[in-house]
Amino acid sequence: MEALLPIIIQIVTGIIGGQAVGAAIKQAAMGQLPKIISGALGGVGGAAILGSLLGGAVDPAAAGGLASSLNLENIVGGAGGGAILTAIVGAIMNAMKK
Protein backbone atom coordinates (compact mmCIF):
# COMPACT_ATOMS: atom_id res chain seq x y z
CA MET A 1 0.00 0.00 0.00
CA GLU A 2 2.88 2.37 0.73
CA ALA A 3 4.10 1.99 -2.85
CA LEU A 4 0.64 2.70 -4.29
CA LEU A 5 -0.15 5.77 -2.19
CA PRO A 6 2.07 8.20 -4.20
CA ILE A 7 0.53 6.96 -7.46
CA ILE A 8 -2.98 7.38 -6.08
CA ILE A 9 -2.16 10.94 -5.00
CA GLN A 10 -0.68 11.69 -8.44
CA ILE A 11 -3.81 10.36 -10.16
CA VAL A 12 -6.19 12.30 -7.92
CA THR A 13 -4.28 15.58 -8.21
CA GLY A 14 -3.97 15.04 -11.96
CA ILE A 15 -7.73 14.62 -12.26
CA ILE A 16 -8.24 17.78 -10.19
CA GLY A 17 -5.84 19.70 -12.45
CA GLY A 18 -7.56 18.36 -15.56
CA GLN A 19 -11.00 19.32 -14.28
CA ALA A 20 -9.78 22.81 -13.42
CA VAL A 21 -8.40 23.34 -16.93
CA GLY A 22 -11.55 21.93 -18.47
CA ALA A 23 -13.65 24.41 -16.52
CA ALA A 24 -11.36 27.39 -17.09
CA ILE A 25 -10.43 27.03 -20.75
CA LYS A 26 -13.25 26.72 -23.25
CA GLN A 27 -10.84 25.35 -25.88
CA ALA A 28 -10.45 22.28 -23.68
CA ALA A 29 -14.20 21.66 -23.82
CA MET A 30 -14.68 17.89 -23.86
CA GLY A 31 -16.56 15.19 -22.05
CA GLN A 32 -15.82 14.02 -18.54
CA LEU A 33 -14.14 10.75 -19.51
CA PRO A 34 -11.39 12.34 -21.64
CA LYS A 35 -10.76 14.94 -18.91
CA ILE A 36 -10.48 12.24 -16.25
CA ILE A 37 -8.22 9.97 -18.32
CA SER A 38 -5.94 12.75 -19.56
CA GLY A 39 -5.78 14.28 -16.09
CA ALA A 40 -4.85 10.98 -14.47
CA LEU A 41 -2.21 10.13 -17.07
CA GLY A 42 -0.84 13.66 -17.01
CA GLY A 43 -0.73 13.57 -13.22
CA VAL A 44 1.44 10.47 -13.11
CA GLY A 45 3.64 11.71 -15.95
CA GLY A 46 3.99 15.22 -14.56
CA ALA A 47 4.92 13.93 -11.12
CA ALA A 48 7.52 11.61 -12.65
CA ILE A 49 9.04 14.43 -14.70
CA LEU A 50 9.09 16.86 -11.78
CA GLY A 51 10.53 14.18 -9.52
CA SER A 52 13.37 13.50 -11.92
CA LEU A 53 14.07 17.23 -12.31
CA LEU A 54 14.19 17.71 -8.55
CA GLY A 55 16.56 14.81 -7.99
CA GLY A 56 14.41 11.71 -7.84
CA ALA A 57 11.41 10.60 -5.91
CA VAL A 58 11.38 9.89 -2.21
CA ASP A 59 11.40 6.21 -1.34
CA PRO A 60 8.00 5.67 0.35
CA ALA A 61 9.22 2.69 2.36
CA ALA A 62 12.16 4.62 3.80
CA ALA A 63 10.31 7.84 4.62
CA GLY A 64 7.13 6.27 5.91
CA GLY A 65 3.73 6.24 4.27
CA LEU A 66 1.56 9.33 3.99
CA ALA A 67 4.25 11.89 4.87
CA SER A 68 6.44 10.84 1.97
CA SER A 69 3.50 10.74 -0.43
CA LEU A 70 2.39 14.28 0.30
CA ASN A 71 5.40 15.99 -1.22
CA LEU A 72 6.05 18.54 -3.95
CA GLU A 73 6.58 16.04 -6.75
CA ASN A 74 3.31 14.22 -6.17
CA ILE A 75 0.99 17.14 -5.56
CA VAL A 76 2.31 19.94 -7.77
CA GLY A 77 3.63 17.61 -10.46
CA GLY A 78 0.36 15.70 -10.51
CA ALA A 79 -1.88 18.76 -10.74
CA GLY A 80 0.36 20.52 -13.24
CA GLY A 81 0.82 17.47 -15.43
CA GLY A 82 -2.90 16.73 -15.41
CA ALA A 83 -3.72 20.32 -16.33
CA ILE A 84 -1.16 20.49 -19.13
CA LEU A 85 -2.10 17.17 -20.72
CA THR A 86 -5.83 17.93 -20.48
CA ALA A 87 -5.28 21.29 -22.20
CA ILE A 88 -3.30 19.60 -24.97
CA VAL A 89 -5.91 16.87 -25.46
CA GLY A 90 -8.69 19.47 -25.41
CA ALA A 91 -6.95 21.58 -28.05
CA ILE A 92 -6.40 18.53 -30.25
CA MET A 93 -10.01 17.40 -29.89
CA ASN A 94 -11.22 20.93 -30.64
CA ALA A 95 -9.03 21.11 -33.77
CA MET A 96 -10.33 17.74 -34.97
CA LYS A 97 -13.95 18.97 -34.74
CA LYS A 98 -13.31 21.78 -37.22
Tab-separated table of N, CA, C and O in Angstrom, residues 10-93:
chain	number	residue	atom	x	y	z
A	10	GLN	N	-0.970	11.101	-7.128
A	10	GLN	CA	-0.685	11.686	-8.437
A	10	GLN	C	-1.903	11.623	-9.347
A	10	GLN	O	-2.204	12.582	-10.069
A	11	ILE	N	-2.612	10.512	-9.330
A	11	ILE	CA	-3.808	10.364	-10.164
A	11	ILE	C	-4.893	11.335	-9.730
A	11	ILE	O	-5.501	12.025	-10.559
A	12	VAL	N	-5.136	11.421	-8.422
A	12	VAL	CA	-6.192	12.296	-7.923
A	12	VAL	C	-5.869	13.763	-8.195
A	12	VAL	O	-6.724	14.509	-8.675
A	13	THR	N	-4.632	14.177	-7.930
A	13	THR	CA	-4.284	15.577	-8.211
A	13	THR	C	-4.259	15.863	-9.709
A	13	THR	O	-4.594	16.971	-10.131
A	14	GLY	N	-3.911	14.871	-10.511
A	14	GLY	CA	-3.975	15.040	-11.961
A	14	GLY	C	-5.402	15.236	-12.445
A	14	GLY	O	-5.668	16.077	-13.314
A	15	ILE	N	-6.320	14.467	-11.890
A	15	ILE	CA	-7.733	14.624	-12.257
A	15	ILE	C	-8.238	15.999	-11.833
A	15	ILE	O	-8.965	16.672	-12.585
A	16	ILE	N	-7.833	16.452	-10.652
A	16	ILE	CA	-8.239	17.784	-10.189
A	16	ILE	C	-7.691	18.861	-11.127
A	16	ILE	O	-8.408	19.789	-11.508
A	17	GLY	N	-6.425	18.740	-11.514
A	17	GLY	CA	-5.840	19.703	-12.450
A	17	GLY	C	-6.529	19.675	-13.798
A	17	GLY	O	-6.770	20.717	-14.411
A	18	GLY	N	-6.860	18.490	-14.283
A	18	GLY	CA	-7.558	18.360	-15.557
A	18	GLY	C	-8.951	18.957	-15.519
A	18	GLY	O	-9.389	19.617	-16.474
A	19	GLN	N	-9.664	18.746	-14.419
A	19	GLN	CA	-11.003	19.316	-14.284
A	19	GLN	C	-10.942	20.841	-14.199
A	19	GLN	O	-11.800	21.527	-14.754
A	20	ALA	N	-9.915	21.361	-13.534
A	20	ALA	CA	-9.779	22.813	-13.425
A	20	ALA	C	-9.527	23.444	-14.788
A	20	ALA	O	-10.114	24.477	-15.122
A	21	VAL	N	-8.668	22.818	-15.586
A	21	VAL	CA	-8.400	23.342	-16.927
A	21	VAL	C	-9.643	23.211	-17.797
A	21	VAL	O	-9.969	24.123	-18.563
A	22	GLY	N	-10.342	22.112	-17.683
A	22	GLY	CA	-11.552	21.926	-18.475
A	22	GLY	C	-12.615	22.966	-18.159
A	22	GLY	O	-13.353	23.398	-19.043
A	23	ALA	N	-12.674	23.396	-16.908
A	23	ALA	CA	-13.648	24.412	-16.518
A	23	ALA	C	-13.187	25.817	-16.891
A	23	ALA	O	-14.008	26.677	-17.211
A	24	ALA	N	-11.883	26.045	-16.870
A	24	ALA	CA	-11.361	27.393	-17.091
A	24	ALA	C	-11.173	27.739	-18.568
A	24	ALA	O	-11.403	28.871	-18.967
A	25	ILE	N	-10.752	26.762	-19.355
A	25	ILE	CA	-10.434	27.031	-20.754
A	25	ILE	C	-11.505	26.410	-21.643
A	25	ILE	O	-11.687	25.201	-21.638
A	26	LYS	N	-12.180	27.230	-22.387
A	26	LYS	CA	-13.252	26.723	-23.248
A	26	LYS	C	-12.710	25.930	-24.435
A	26	LYS	O	-13.414	25.129	-25.023
A	27	GLN	N	-11.431	26.138	-24.797
A	27	GLN	CA	-10.841	25.354	-25.880
A	27	GLN	C	-10.653	23.902	-25.466
A	27	GLN	O	-10.528	23.034	-26.316
A	28	ALA	N	-10.610	23.646	-24.170
A	28	ALA	CA	-10.448	22.282	-23.681
A	28	ALA	C	-11.805	21.645	-23.392
A	28	ALA	O	-11.892	20.723	-22.599
A	29	ALA	N	-12.869	22.176	-24.034
A	29	ALA	CA	-14.204	21.656	-23.817
A	29	ALA	C	-14.296	20.237	-24.376
A	29	ALA	O	-14.113	20.014	-25.563
A	30	MET	N	-14.553	19.296	-23.477
A	30	MET	CA	-14.676	17.891	-23.856
A	30	MET	C	-15.483	17.192	-22.780
A	30	MET	O	-15.810	17.780	-21.756
A	31	GLY	N	-15.802	15.956	-23.018
A	31	GLY	CA	-16.563	15.185	-22.054
A	31	GLY	C	-15.767	14.873	-20.799
A	31	GLY	O	-14.566	15.124	-20.708
A	32	GLN	N	-16.458	14.335	-19.811
A	32	GLN	CA	-15.820	14.022	-18.537
A	32	GLN	C	-14.781	12.907	-18.646
A	32	GLN	O	-13.728	12.984	-18.027
A	33	LEU	N	-15.071	11.882	-19.423
A	33	LEU	CA	-14.142	10.752	-19.514
A	33	LEU	C	-12.783	11.154	-20.083
A	33	LEU	O	-11.755	10.801	-19.489
A	34	PRO	N	-12.716	11.905	-21.179
A	34	PRO	CA	-11.391	12.340	-21.644
A	34	PRO	C	-10.660	13.225	-20.641
A	34	PRO	O	-9.443	13.146	-20.507
A	35	LYS	N	-11.401	14.090	-19.910
A	35	LYS	CA	-10.761	14.936	-18.905
A	35	LYS	C	-10.196	14.097	-17.763
A	35	LYS	O	-9.100	14.362	-17.285
A	36	ILE	N	-10.937	13.088	-17.351
A	36	ILE	CA	-10.481	12.238	-16.251
A	36	ILE	C	-9.268	11.418	-16.675
A	36	ILE	O	-8.267	11.348	-15.954
A	37	ILE	N	-9.327	10.812	-17.856
A	37	ILE	CA	-8.218	9.966	-18.323
A	37	ILE	C	-6.970	10.802	-18.577
A	37	ILE	O	-5.875	10.451	-18.132
A	38	SER	N	-7.115	11.931	-19.281
A	38	SER	CA	-5.938	12.746	-19.563
A	38	SER	C	-5.387	13.379	-18.292
A	38	SER	O	-4.173	13.512	-18.142
A	39	GLY	N	-6.252	13.736	-17.367
A	39	GLY	CA	-5.783	14.282	-16.094
A	39	GLY	C	-5.016	13.260	-15.281
A	39	GLY	O	-3.965	13.557	-14.712
A	40	ALA	N	-5.521	12.032	-15.234
A	40	ALA	CA	-4.845	10.976	-14.471
A	40	ALA	C	-3.497	10.626	-15.088
A	40	ALA	O	-2.485	10.516	-14.379
A	41	LEU	N	-3.472	10.452	-16.403
A	41	LEU	CA	-2.207	10.127	-17.068
A	41	LEU	C	-1.209	11.284	-16.965
A	41	LEU	O	-0.014	11.071	-16.740
A	42	GLY	N	-1.708	12.492	-17.141
A	42	GLY	CA	-0.843	13.658	-17.012
A	42	GLY	C	-0.337	13.837	-15.591
A	42	GLY	O	0.792	14.280	-15.373
A	43	GLY	N	-1.158	13.476	-14.611
A	43	GLY	CA	-0.726	13.571	-13.215
A	43	GLY	C	0.430	12.654	-12.900
A	43	GLY	O	1.414	13.057	-12.277
A	44	VAL	N	0.345	11.422	-13.347
A	44	VAL	CA	1.438	10.467	-13.109
A	44	VAL	C	2.684	10.890	-13.885
A	44	VAL	O	3.800	10.881	-13.355
A	45	GLY	N	2.506	11.290	-15.140
A	45	GLY	CA	3.642	11.710	-15.953
A	45	GLY	C	4.279	12.991	-15.442
A	45	GLY	O	5.512	13.110	-15.390
A	46	GLY	N	3.458	13.959	-15.072
A	46	GLY	CA	3.988	15.222	-14.556
A	46	GLY	C	4.739	15.047	-13.254
A	46	GLY	O	5.782	15.672	-13.031
A	47	ALA	N	4.229	14.193	-12.378
A	47	ALA	CA	4.920	13.933	-11.116
A	47	ALA	C	6.247	13.216	-11.360
A	47	ALA	O	7.243	13.489	-10.686
A	48	ALA	N	6.271	12.314	-12.333
A	48	ALA	CA	7.520	11.612	-12.652
A	48	ALA	C	8.556	12.575	-13.230
A	48	ALA	O	9.738	12.525	-12.860
A	49	ILE	N	8.110	13.465	-14.108
A	49	ILE	CA	9.039	14.434	-14.704
A	49	ILE	C	9.556	15.399	-13.644
A	49	ILE	O	10.760	15.659	-13.555
A	50	LEU	N	8.663	15.929	-12.819
A	50	LEU	CA	9.091	16.860	-11.780
A	50	LEU	C	9.992	16.163	-10.764
A	50	LEU	O	10.964	16.751	-10.296
A	51	GLY	N	9.686	14.926	-10.446
A	51	GLY	CA	10.529	14.176	-9.523
A	51	GLY	C	11.933	13.970	-10.057
A	51	GLY	O	12.911	14.084	-9.322
A	52	SER	N	12.044	13.690	-11.341
A	52	SER	CA	13.372	13.499	-11.923
A	52	SER	C	14.127	14.825	-12.025
A	52	SER	O	15.343	14.858	-11.891
A	53	LEU	N	13.413	15.924	-12.258
A	53	LEU	CA	14.067	17.232	-12.310
A	53	LEU	C	14.553	17.691	-10.938
A	53	LEU	O	15.552	18.394	-10.832
A	54	LEU	N	13.823	17.297	-9.905
A	54	LEU	CA	14.191	17.708	-8.548
A	54	LEU	C	15.126	16.725	-7.862
A	54	LEU	O	15.395	16.862	-6.677
A	55	GLY	N	15.574	15.717	-8.568
A	55	GLY	CA	16.557	14.809	-7.994
A	55	GLY	C	16.026	13.458	-7.595
A	55	GLY	O	16.617	12.776	-6.773
A	56	GLY	N	14.917	13.042	-8.128
A	56	GLY	CA	14.406	11.707	-7.844
A	56	GLY	C	13.322	11.725	-6.787
A	56	GLY	O	13.234	12.632	-5.965
A	57	ALA	N	12.529	10.711	-6.838
A	57	ALA	CA	11.407	10.600	-5.911
A	57	ALA	C	11.876	10.076	-4.565
A	57	ALA	O	12.888	9.412	-4.443
A	58	VAL	N	11.100	10.379	-3.556
A	58	VAL	CA	11.377	9.892	-2.212
A	58	VAL	C	10.940	8.440	-2.126
A	58	VAL	O	9.873	8.081	-2.615
A	59	ASP	N	11.753	7.614	-1.518
A	59	ASP	CA	11.398	6.205	-1.344
A	59	ASP	C	10.314	6.108	-0.277
A	59	ASP	O	10.569	6.418	0.889
A	60	PRO	N	9.091	5.697	-0.628
A	60	PRO	CA	7.998	5.673	0.346
A	60	PRO	C	8.264	4.734	1.508
A	60	PRO	O	7.855	4.997	2.619
A	61	ALA	N	8.957	3.641	1.286
A	61	ALA	CA	9.222	2.686	2.360
A	61	ALA	C	10.205	3.266	3.372
A	61	ALA	O	10.098	3.020	4.569
A	62	ALA	N	11.163	4.052	2.903
A	62	ALA	CA	12.165	4.620	3.801
A	62	ALA	C	11.609	5.798	4.594
A	62	ALA	O	11.925	5.967	5.766
A	63	ALA	N	10.789	6.628	3.958
A	63	ALA	CA	10.311	7.839	4.616
A	63	ALA	C	9.065	7.580	5.452
A	63	ALA	O	8.821	8.298	6.404
A	64	GLY	N	8.273	6.622	5.082
A	64	GLY	CA	7.128	6.269	5.912
A	64	GLY	C	5.790	6.789	5.453
A	64	GLY	O	5.356	7.826	5.908
A	65	GLY	N	5.137	6.090	4.592
A	65	GLY	CA	3.731	6.236	4.271
A	65	GLY	C	3.269	7.577	3.755
A	65	GLY	O	3.768	8.095	2.774
A	66	LEU	N	2.270	8.141	4.464
A	66	LEU	CA	1.564	9.331	3.991
A	66	LEU	C	2.466	10.556	3.924
A	66	LEU	O	2.358	11.359	3.002
A	67	ALA	N	3.380	10.701	4.860
A	67	ALA	CA	4.252	11.886	4.870
A	67	ALA	C	5.117	11.952	3.625
A	67	ALA	O	5.342	13.030	3.075
A	68	SER	N	5.600	10.821	3.164
A	68	SER	CA	6.437	10.836	1.968
A	68	SER	C	5.613	10.990	0.704
A	68	SER	O	6.120	11.439	-0.318
A	69	SER	N	4.354	10.632	0.748
A	69	SER	CA	3.498	10.736	-0.433
A	69	SER	C	3.016	12.158	-0.662
A	69	SER	O	2.765	12.563	-1.780
A	70	LEU	N	2.857	12.901	0.406
A	70	LEU	CA	2.388	14.281	0.302
A	70	LEU	C	3.589	15.205	0.163
A	70	LEU	O	3.918	15.984	1.042
A	71	ASN	N	4.247	15.143	-0.976
A	71	ASN	CA	5.400	15.994	-1.225
A	71	ASN	C	5.197	16.784	-2.505
A	71	ASN	O	4.198	16.624	-3.209
A	72	LEU	N	6.157	17.634	-2.806
A	72	LEU	CA	6.051	18.544	-3.947
A	72	LEU	C	5.872	17.816	-5.270
A	72	LEU	O	5.043	18.196	-6.087
A	73	GLU	N	6.651	16.754	-5.472
A	73	GLU	CA	6.581	16.041	-6.747
A	73	GLU	C	5.189	15.480	-7.001
A	73	GLU	O	4.666	15.568	-8.101
A	74	ASN	N	4.599	14.887	-5.979
A	74	ASN	CA	3.311	14.222	-6.169
A	74	ASN	C	2.166	15.203	-6.334
A	74	ASN	O	1.314	15.025	-7.211
A	75	ILE	N	2.134	16.237	-5.533
A	75	ILE	CA	0.987	17.142	-5.555
A	75	ILE	C	1.085	18.150	-6.702
A	75	ILE	O	0.198	18.236	-7.553
A	76	VAL	N	2.169	18.906	-6.732
A	76	VAL	CA	2.310	19.942	-7.767
A	76	VAL	C	2.537	19.312	-9.140
A	76	VAL	O	1.948	19.737	-10.135
A	77	GLY	N	3.388	18.297	-9.187
A	77	GLY	CA	3.631	17.612	-10.459
A	77	GLY	C	2.382	16.943	-10.990
A	77	GLY	O	2.112	16.962	-12.189
A	78	GLY	N	1.596	16.347	-10.094
A	78	GLY	CA	0.362	15.701	-10.515
A	78	GLY	C	-0.661	16.688	-11.049
A	78	GLY	O	-1.234	16.493	-12.121
A	79	ALA	N	-0.887	17.763	-10.302
A	79	ALA	CA	-1.876	18.758	-10.736
A	79	ALA	C	-1.422	19.472	-12.008
A	79	ALA	O	-2.214	19.676	-12.932
A	80	GLY	N	-0.153	19.834	-12.053
A	80	GLY	CA	0.362	20.524	-13.238
A	80	GLY	C	0.359	19.638	-14.471
A	80	GLY	O	-0.040	20.055	-15.558
A	81	GLY	N	0.803	18.402	-14.304
A	81	GLY	CA	0.817	17.467	-15.434
A	81	GLY	C	-0.576	17.155	-15.938
A	81	GLY	O	-0.817	17.084	-17.146
A	82	GLY	N	-1.514	16.984	-15.007
A	82	GLY	CA	-2.896	16.734	-15.408
A	82	GLY	C	-3.501	17.906	-16.141
A	82	GLY	O	-4.213	17.743	-17.137
A	83	ALA	N	-3.196	19.119	-15.671
A	83	ALA	CA	-3.720	20.316	-16.329
A	83	ALA	C	-3.126	20.492	-17.718
A	83	ALA	O	-3.849	20.777	-18.678
A	84	ILE	N	-1.827	20.303	-17.830
A	84	ILE	CA	-1.164	20.492	-19.128
A	84	ILE	C	-1.647	19.471	-20.150
A	84	ILE	O	-1.988	19.816	-21.282
A	85	LEU	N	-1.680	18.196	-19.763
A	85	LEU	CA	-2.101	17.172	-20.719
A	85	LEU	C	-3.570	17.332	-21.096
A	85	LEU	O	-3.936	17.137	-22.260
A	86	THR	N	-4.413	17.717	-20.153
A	86	THR	CA	-5.826	17.934	-20.480
A	86	THR	C	-5.989	19.094	-21.442
A	86	THR	O	-6.808	19.031	-22.364
A	87	ALA	N	-5.215	20.154	-21.262
A	87	ALA	CA	-5.284	21.286	-22.195
A	87	ALA	C	-4.829	20.874	-23.586
A	87	ALA	O	-5.437	21.266	-24.591
A	88	ILE	N	-3.789	20.065	-23.667
A	88	ILE	CA	-3.299	19.601	-24.970
A	88	ILE	C	-4.345	18.707	-25.644
A	88	ILE	O	-4.648	18.874	-26.833
A	89	VAL	N	-4.892	17.770	-24.898
A	89	VAL	CA	-5.907	16.868	-25.463
A	89	VAL	C	-7.145	17.663	-25.878
A	89	VAL	O	-7.728	17.417	-26.939
A	90	GLY	N	-7.543	18.639	-25.064
A	90	GLY	CA	-8.694	19.469	-25.415
A	90	GLY	C	-8.469	20.268	-26.680
A	90	GLY	O	-9.359	20.392	-27.518
A	91	ALA	N	-7.260	20.812	-26.834
A	91	ALA	CA	-6.947	21.576	-28.049
A	91	ALA	C	-6.948	20.676	-29.274
A	91	ALA	O	-7.444	21.058	-30.342
A	92	ILE	N	-6.414	19.474	-29.132
A	92	ILE	CA	-6.396	18.532	-30.247
A	92	ILE	C	-7.813	18.101	-30.613
A	92	ILE	O	-8.179	18.063	-31.796
A	93	MET	N	-8.628	17.807	-29.604
A	93	MET	CA	-10.014	17.401	-29.890
A	93	MET	C	-10.805	18.544	-30.513
A	93	MET	O	-11.632	18.321	-31.405
